[in-house]
Amino acid sequence: MSTNEFGMKAWGVCTVVLAIAALAVVVLGGAYIGSNGEFNSGAPQWIAGMYTALKDCGAIVAGILGFSGLAWSNFYKASTGIGK
């Protein structure tokens, strides 16, 4: 495996892991939100903090993950010669 191929695979795995982590935070945070729209008293603070940060900066996170995935697919296609 060349360095280029290793980097390409590591980049793809990191992008997928970060997307899954962001989705997990949103799902976990949603599980602790009460009917009044606020976190329950038993909610872990790290979930509440990460959920609030993602809620406030969700468009930025989605843009970064989307661009990373798009750039990765373009790089993969160019590196492997698919579509020529």
Short mmCIF file of C-alpha atoms in Angstrom, two decimals:
data_model
loop_
_atom_site.label_atom_id
_atom_site.label_comp_id
_atom_site.label_asym_id
_atom_site.label_seq_id
_atom_site.Cartn_x
_atom_site.Cartn_y
_atom_site.Cartn_z
CA MET A 1 0.00 0.00 0.00
CA SER A 2 1.47 3.32 -1.04
CA THR A 3 1.50 6.41 1.15
CA ASN A 4 -1.01 8.04 -1.19
CA GLU A 5 -3.42 5.12 -0.88
CA PHE A 6 -3.02 4.98 2.91
CA GLY A 7 -3.73 8.70 3.22
CA MET A 8 -6.77 8.39 1.01
CA LYS A 9 -8.20 5.56 3.12
CA ALA A 10 -7.40 7.33 6.41
CA TRP A 11 -9.10 10.50 5.14
CA GLY A 12 -12.22 8.57 4.16
CA VAL A 13 -12.39 6.73 7.48
CA CYS A 14 -11.92 9.96 9.47
CA THR A 15 -14.70 11.68 7.52
CA VAL A 16 -17.11 8.81 8.15
CA VAL A 17 -16.18 8.56 11.85
CA LEU A 18 -16.70 12.31 12.37
CA ALA A 19 -20.07 12.18 10.60
CA ILE A 20 -21.19 9.25 12.76
CA ALA A 21 -19.99 11.03 15.92
CA ALA A 22 -21.93 14.19 15.02
CA LEU A 23 -25.05 12.13 14.34
CA ALA A 24 -24.63 10.25 17.63
CA VAL A 25 -24.38 13.53 19.57
CA VAL A 26 -27.58 14.81 17.95
CA VAL A 27 -29.46 11.57 18.68
CA LEU A 28 -28.17 11.33 22.27
CA GLY A 29 -28.90 15.00 22.88
CA GLY A 30 -32.40 14.61 21.52
CA ALA A 31 -33.01 11.73 23.92
CA TYR A 32 -32.39 14.02 26.91
CA ILE A 33 -34.54 16.95 25.76
CA GLY A 34 -37.83 17.28 27.60
CA SER A 35 -41.17 18.46 26.26
CA ASN A 36 -40.31 22.03 27.27
CA GLY A 37 -37.32 22.07 24.89
CA GLU A 38 -34.70 22.06 27.65
CA PHE A 39 -32.40 19.30 28.84
CA ASN A 40 -33.59 17.04 31.65
CA SER A 41 -31.81 17.41 34.98
CA GLY A 42 -30.16 13.99 34.58
CA ALA A 43 -28.59 14.78 31.21
CA PRO A 44 -24.80 14.41 31.12
CA GLN A 45 -23.17 17.82 30.73
CA TRP A 46 -20.91 16.70 27.89
CA ILE A 47 -23.91 15.67 25.79
CA ALA A 48 -25.71 18.92 26.53
CA GLY A 49 -22.62 20.95 25.68
CA MET A 50 -21.83 19.12 22.45
CA TYR A 51 -25.49 19.16 21.40
CA THR A 52 -25.72 22.90 21.98
CA ALA A 53 -22.50 23.51 20.05
CA LEU A 54 -23.70 21.40 17.12
CA LYS A 55 -27.08 23.13 17.20
CA ASP A 56 -25.42 26.56 17.08
CA CYS A 57 -22.79 25.62 14.47
CA GLY A 58 -24.57 22.82 12.62
CA ALA A 59 -24.33 24.45 9.20
CA ILE A 60 -20.56 24.82 9.57
CA VAL A 61 -20.14 21.20 10.68
CA ALA A 62 -22.34 19.96 7.83
CA GLY A 63 -20.40 22.06 5.35
CA ILE A 64 -17.05 20.76 6.54
CA LEU A 65 -18.18 17.13 6.48
CA GLY A 66 -19.91 17.55 3.13
CA PHE A 67 -16.91 19.22 1.53
CA SER A 68 -14.56 16.61 2.99
CA GLY A 69 -16.67 13.79 1.57
CA LEU A 70 -16.94 15.47 -1.82
CA ALA A 71 -13.21 16.20 -1.98
CA TRP A 72 -12.40 12.65 -0.87
CA SER A 73 -14.59 11.11 -3.58
CA ASN A 74 -13.00 13.34 -6.21
CA PHE A 75 -9.50 12.46 -4.98
CA TYR A 76 -10.37 8.74 -4.89
CA LYS A 77 -11.75 8.86 -8.41
CA ALA A 78 -8.65 10.66 -9.72
CA SER A 79 -6.24 8.38 -7.83
CA THR A 80 -7.77 5.10 -8.94
CA GLY A 81 -8.54 6.11 -12.52
CA ILE A 82 -12.25 5.36 -12.20
CA GLY A 83 -14.31 7.11 -14.86
CA LYS A 84 -11.55 7.53 -17.45
#
